[in-house]
CSV table of C-alpha atoms and ligand atoms in Angstrom, one decimal:
chain,number,residue,atom,x,y,z
H,1,UNK,CA,79.0,-161.7,34.6
H,2,UNK,CA,80.4,-158.1,34.7
H,3,UNK,CA,84.0,-157.5,35.3
H,4,UNK,CA,85.4,-154.3,36.5
H,5,UNK,CA,87.7,-152.6,34.0
H,6,UNK,CA,91.4,-152.2,34.9
H,7,UNK,CA,93.3,-149.5,33.2
H,8,UNK,CA,97.0,-149.5,34.1
H,9,UNK,CA,99.9,-147.6,33.0
H,10,UNK,CA,103.5,-148.8,32.4
H,11,UNK,CA,105.8,-146.1,32.9
H,12,UNK,CA,108.8,-148.3,31.9
H,13,UNK,CA,112.3,-146.7,32.5
H,14,UNK,CA,110.9,-143.2,32.6
H,15,UNK,CA,110.7,-140.4,35.2
H,16,UNK,CA,113.0,-139.8,38.2
H,17,UNK,CA,111.3,-139.5,41.7
H,18,UNK,CA,110.7,-135.9,41.4
H,19,UNK,CA,109.3,-136.1,37.9
H,20,UNK,CA,107.2,-138.8,39.1
H,21,UNK,CA,105.5,-136.8,41.8
H,22,UNK,CA,104.9,-134.0,39.3
H,23,UNK,CA,103.3,-136.4,36.8
H,24,UNK,CA,101.0,-137.9,39.5
H,25,UNK,CA,99.9,-134.5,40.5
H,26,UNK,CA,99.3,-133.6,36.8
H,27,UNK,CA,97.3,-136.7,36.1
H,28,UNK,CA,95.4,-137.1,39.4
H,29,UNK,CA,92.4,-135.0,38.6
H,30,UNK,CA,92.2,-136.6,34.9
H,31,UNK,CA,92.0,-140.2,35.9
H,32,UNK,CA,89.6,-139.6,38.8
H,33,UNK,CA,87.0,-142.0,37.6
H,34,UNK,CA,85.7,-144.5,40.4
H,35,UNK,CA,83.9,-146.8,37.7
H,36,UNK,CA,87.3,-148.4,36.6
H,37,UNK,CA,90.5,-149.5,38.6
H,38,UNK,CA,93.4,-147.1,37.7
H,39,UNK,CA,96.8,-148.4,38.3
H,40,UNK,CA,100.1,-146.6,37.8
H,41,UNK,CA,103.0,-149.1,37.4
H,42,UNK,CA,106.1,-147.1,37.9
H,43,UNK,CA,109.9,-147.9,38.3
H,44,UNK,CA,111.0,-149.3,41.6
H,45,UNK,CA,112.8,-146.1,42.7
H,46,UNK,CA,109.6,-144.0,42.3
H,47,UNK,CA,107.4,-146.2,44.1
H,48,UNK,CA,107.8,-144.6,47.6
H,49,UNK,CA,107.2,-141.2,46.5
H,50,UNK,CA,104.3,-142.2,44.0
H,51,UNK,CA,102.4,-144.1,46.8
H,52,UNK,CA,102.6,-140.9,48.9
H,53,UNK,CA,101.5,-138.7,46.0
H,54,UNK,CA,98.4,-140.8,45.1
H,55,UNK,CA,97.1,-141.0,48.7
H,56,UNK,CA,93.4,-140.1,49.0
H,57,UNK,CA,93.0,-140.7,45.2
H,58,UNK,CA,91.5,-143.5,43.1
H,59,UNK,CA,95.0,-144.5,41.9
H,60,UNK,CA,96.6,-147.7,42.9
H,61,UNK,CA,100.4,-148.4,42.5
H,62,UNK,CA,102.0,-151.1,40.8
H,63,UNK,CA,105.5,-152.3,40.1
H,64,UNK,CA,107.1,-153.2,37.0
H,65,UNK,CA,108.7,-156.5,38.3
H,66,UNK,CA,109.8,-158.4,41.3
H,67,UNK,CA,111.9,-161.3,42.1
H,68,UNK,CA,110.4,-164.7,43.2
H,69,UNK,CA,112.5,-165.3,46.3
H,70,UNK,CA,111.7,-163.8,49.6
H,71,UNK,CA,114.9,-162.2,50.4
H,72,UNK,CA,118.6,-162.9,50.3
H,73,UNK,CA,121.7,-162.5,48.2
H,74,UNK,CA,120.2,-161.5,44.9
H,75,UNK,CA,121.8,-158.2,44.4
H,76,UNK,CA,119.7,-155.5,42.6
H,77,UNK,CA,116.4,-157.4,42.9
H,78,UNK,CA,113.2,-156.3,44.7
H,79,UNK,CA,111.4,-158.8,47.1
H,80,UNK,CA,107.5,-159.2,47.2
H,81,UNK,CA,107.4,-158.2,50.8
H,82,UNK,CA,109.5,-154.9,50.0
H,83,UNK,CA,106.8,-154.0,47.5
H,84,UNK,CA,103.8,-154.9,49.9
H,85,UNK,CA,105.5,-152.9,52.7
H,86,UNK,CA,105.8,-149.8,50.3
H,87,UNK,CA,102.1,-149.8,49.7
H,88,UNK,CA,102.2,-151.6,46.3
H,89,UNK,CA,99.1,-153.6,45.0
H,90,UNK,CA,99.8,-154.8,41.6
H,91,UNK,CA,103.0,-156.2,39.8
H,92,UNK,CA,103.5,-156.3,35.9
H,93,UNK,CA,105.2,-159.8,35.5
H,94,UNK,CA,106.5,-161.1,32.2
H,95,UNK,CA,106.4,-158.1,30.2
H,96,UNK,CA,107.9,-158.7,26.6
H,97,UNK,CA,110.7,-156.3,27.4
H,98,UNK,CA,111.6,-158.3,30.6
H,99,UNK,CA,111.4,-161.6,28.3
H,100,UNK,CA,113.5,-160.1,25.4
H,101,UNK,CA,116.1,-158.0,27.0
H,102,UNK,CA,116.4,-159.9,30.5
H,103,UNK,CA,115.7,-163.4,29.4
H,104,UNK,CA,112.8,-164.1,31.3
H,105,UNK,CA,111.2,-167.4,30.5
H,106,UNK,CA,107.6,-168.7,31.1
H,107,UNK,CA,109.0,-170.5,34.2
H,108,UNK,CA,110.5,-167.5,35.7
H,109,UNK,CA,107.1,-165.7,35.2
H,110,UNK,CA,105.4,-168.6,36.8
H,111,UNK,CA,107.6,-168.5,39.7
H,112,UNK,CA,106.8,-164.7,40.1
H,113,UNK,CA,103.1,-165.1,39.6
H,114,UNK,CA,102.9,-167.6,42.5
H,115,UNK,CA,105.0,-165.7,44.8
H,116,UNK,CA,103.1,-162.4,44.1
H,117,UNK,CA,99.9,-164.2,45.1
H,118,UNK,CA,101.5,-165.6,48.1
H,119,UNK,CA,102.0,-161.9,49.2
H,120,UNK,CA,98.6,-160.8,48.0
H,121,UNK,CA,100.0,-158.7,45.2
H,122,UNK,CA,97.9,-158.8,42.0
H,123,UNK,CA,99.9,-160.1,39.1
H,124,UNK,CA,99.5,-158.4,35.7
H,125,UNK,CA,100.9,-161.3,33.7
H,126,UNK,CA,101.8,-160.4,30.2
H,127,UNK,CA,101.7,-162.5,27.3
H,128,UNK,CA,101.8,-161.9,23.3
H,129,UNK,CA,103.2,-163.1,20.0
H,130,UNK,CA,106.1,-161.6,17.8
H,131,UNK,CA,105.1,-160.5,14.4
H,132,UNK,CA,107.0,-163.6,13.1
H,133,UNK,CA,104.8,-165.8,15.0
H,134,UNK,CA,101.5,-164.0,13.9
H,135,UNK,CA,102.8,-164.4,10.4
H,136,UNK,CA,103.5,-168.1,10.9
H,137,UNK,CA,100.0,-168.5,12.4
H,138,UNK,CA,101.1,-169.7,15.8
H,139,UNK,CA,99.7,-166.9,17.8
H,140,UNK,CA,97.3,-168.9,19.6
H,141,UNK,CA,99.5,-171.8,20.5
H,142,UNK,CA,102.2,-169.3,21.5
H,143,UNK,CA,100.0,-167.3,23.9
H,144,UNK,CA,98.2,-170.4,25.3
H,145,UNK,CA,101.7,-172.0,26.3
H,146,UNK,CA,102.6,-168.6,27.9
H,147,UNK,CA,99.3,-168.5,29.9
H,148,UNK,CA,99.3,-172.1,31.0
H,149,UNK,CA,102.8,-172.3,32.1
H,150,UNK,CA,102.6,-168.8,33.8
H,151,UNK,CA,99.6,-170.1,35.8
H,152,UNK,CA,101.0,-173.6,36.6
H,153,UNK,CA,100.4,-174.4,40.4
H,154,UNK,CA,98.1,-171.4,40.8
H,155,UNK,CA,94.6,-172.4,42.2
H,156,UNK,CA,91.3,-171.4,40.6
H,157,UNK,CA,90.6,-169.2,43.5
H,158,UNK,CA,94.1,-167.4,43.1
H,159,UNK,CA,93.6,-167.2,39.3
H,160,UNK,CA,90.5,-165.2,39.7
H,161,UNK,CA,92.8,-162.3,41.1
H,162,UNK,CA,95.2,-162.3,38.3
H,163,UNK,CA,95.0,-159.9,35.5
H,164,UNK,CA,96.3,-161.1,32.2
H,165,UNK,CA,97.6,-158.5,29.6
H,166,UNK,CA,97.6,-159.7,26.1
H,167,UNK,CA,100.2,-157.4,24.4
H,168,UNK,CA,101.2,-158.4,20.9
H,169,UNK,CA,104.9,-157.5,20.5
H,170,UNK,CA,104.5,-155.9,17.3
H,171,UNK,CA,102.1,-153.4,18.7
H,172,UNK,CA,104.2,-152.4,21.8
H,173,UNK,CA,105.5,-148.8,21.4
H,174,UNK,CA,105.3,-148.9,17.6
H,175,UNK,CA,102.1,-146.8,17.1
H,176,UNK,CA,100.5,-149.7,15.5
H,177,UNK,CA,97.5,-150.8,17.6
H,178,UNK,CA,96.1,-154.4,16.9
H,179,UNK,CA,92.8,-154.1,15.4
H,180,UNK,CA,89.7,-154.5,17.6
H,181,UNK,CA,89.0,-157.9,16.1
H,182,UNK,CA,92.5,-159.0,16.5
H,183,UNK,CA,92.6,-158.2,20.0
H,184,UNK,CA,89.3,-159.5,21.0
H,185,UNK,CA,90.0,-162.8,19.0
H,186,UNK,CA,93.2,-163.4,21.1
H,187,UNK,CA,91.6,-162.2,24.5
H,188,UNK,CA,88.6,-164.6,23.7
H,189,UNK,CA,91.1,-167.6,23.1
H,190,UNK,CA,92.9,-166.6,26.4
H,191,UNK,CA,89.6,-167.0,28.2
H,192,UNK,CA,88.9,-170.3,26.6
H,193,UNK,CA,92.2,-171.5,27.8
H,194,UNK,CA,91.4,-170.5,31.4
H,195,UNK,CA,88.2,-172.4,31.1
H,196,UNK,CA,90.0,-175.4,30.0
H,197,UNK,CA,92.7,-175.1,32.6
H,198,UNK,CA,90.1,-174.1,35.3
H,199,UNK,CA,86.3,-173.9,34.8
H,200,UNK,CA,83.7,-171.4,33.6
H,201,UNK,CA,83.5,-169.3,36.8
H,202,UNK,CA,87.3,-168.7,36.8
H,203,UNK,CA,87.2,-167.8,33.0
H,204,UNK,CA,84.2,-165.4,33.7
H,205,UNK,CA,86.1,-163.9,36.7
H,206,UNK,CA,89.5,-163.4,35.4
H,207,UNK,CA,90.3,-159.9,34.0
H,208,UNK,CA,92.1,-159.6,30.5
H,209,UNK,CA,93.6,-156.6,29.3
H,210,UNK,CA,94.8,-155.4,25.8
H,211,UNK,CA,98.1,-153.5,25.5
H,212,UNK,CA,100.0,-152.3,22.4
H,213,UNK,CA,99.9,-148.6,21.4
H,214,UNK,CA,96.5,-148.0,23.1
H,215,UNK,CA,95.6,-144.2,22.7
H,216,UNK,CA,92.6,-142.0,23.4
H,217,UNK,CA,91.3,-142.9,19.8
H,218,UNK,CA,91.4,-146.5,20.2
H,219,UNK,CA,90.7,-147.2,23.9
H,220,UNK,CA,86.7,-146.9,23.6
H,221,UNK,CA,86.4,-149.5,20.8
H,222,UNK,CA,89.0,-151.9,22.5
H,223,UNK,CA,87.4,-151.8,25.9
H,224,UNK,CA,84.0,-152.2,24.6
H,225,UNK,CA,84.9,-155.8,23.5
H,226,UNK,CA,83.2,-158.6,25.5
H,227,UNK,CA,86.6,-160.3,26.5
H,228,UNK,CA,88.7,-157.1,26.9
H,229,UNK,CA,88.5,-155.7,30.3
H,230,UNK,CA,90.8,-152.8,30.0
H,231,UNK,CA,94.3,-152.0,28.8
H,232,UNK,CA,98.1,-151.9,29.9
H,233,UNK,CA,99.2,-148.6,28.4
H,234,UNK,CA,102.8,-147.5,27.9
H,235,UNK,CA,103.7,-144.3,26.1
H,236,UNK,CA,100.2,-142.8,26.5
H,237,UNK,CA,100.2,-143.3,30.3
H,238,UNK,CA,102.9,-140.6,30.6
H,239,UNK,CA,100.7,-137.8,29.1
H,240,UNK,CA,97.4,-136.2,29.9
H,241,UNK,CA,96.0,-138.5,27.2
H,242,UNK,CA,95.9,-141.1,29.8
H,243,UNK,CA,93.0,-139.3,31.3
H,244,UNK,CA,91.0,-139.8,28.1
H,245,UNK,CA,92.0,-143.3,28.0
H,246,UNK,CA,90.6,-144.0,31.6
H,247,UNK,CA,87.5,-142.1,30.8
H,248,UNK,CA,87.0,-144.0,27.5
H,249,UNK,CA,83.3,-144.1,27.6
G,1,PEP,C1,103.6,-151.6,27.5
G,1,PEP,O1,104.4,-150.9,27.7
G,1,PEP,O2,103.1,-152.5,27.8
G,1,PEP,C2,102.8,-151.0,26.3
G,1,PEP,C3,101.9,-151.6,25.8
G,1,PEP,O3,103.4,-149.9,25.5
G,1,PEP,P1,102.6,-148.9,24.4
G,1,PEP,O4,101.4,-148.7,25.1
G,1,PEP,O5,103.7,-147.7,24.4
G,1,PEP,O6,102.7,-149.7,23.1
């Protein structure tokens, strides 16, 4: 089965609303590739102007986080319906920075994934091991647990829509990209895990990205791997280089 590649930028905590619009206008012609899904995941305050700025282009907009309740007394949080109403299609959930600095657990990620699906938002569910875990030889156990708990209570039909981003923590923002073999090995193991939890059709359908210092030089080889269906890109998504990553072929 051929899966459509998805290449998403994660802007993290960068760009004011006016800077965001300027960046969209700069990148728009560079990422004009209808053969892949292109997503800009932007800070909450940038969502409304970025949705307006991408209008008529191939770019879809994602959020970087979301809360798992519908509404109410959760000061500072963003509800799924708010994202949908603003024109957001994707939401990054369980990024390692959220897990590390804001204490998000696998259970929190699971609640968010289920709530996003209820609202027809596509979760980009992140997983990935630390350097210590890789050195201890527990990468697969750790990532499998993140994936299994993250998808608990999600039906096979829903799971087919989920995007999983495998992002080894030691490769994020460090300039150290995982080797093609390391990235493919874990993405393949995630697909096996999906097959065990669901079935072959779900495993074939689900898209698995690699993330961690992806750049124009590494994207082509990474995205050519059988189990890697695109990338989640941090630093390089803020530069014209993102155009080369989107046009990796
Ligand atoms: C990320 O933010 O998810 C990421 C992979 O960042 P970078 O590409 O900068 O390593």
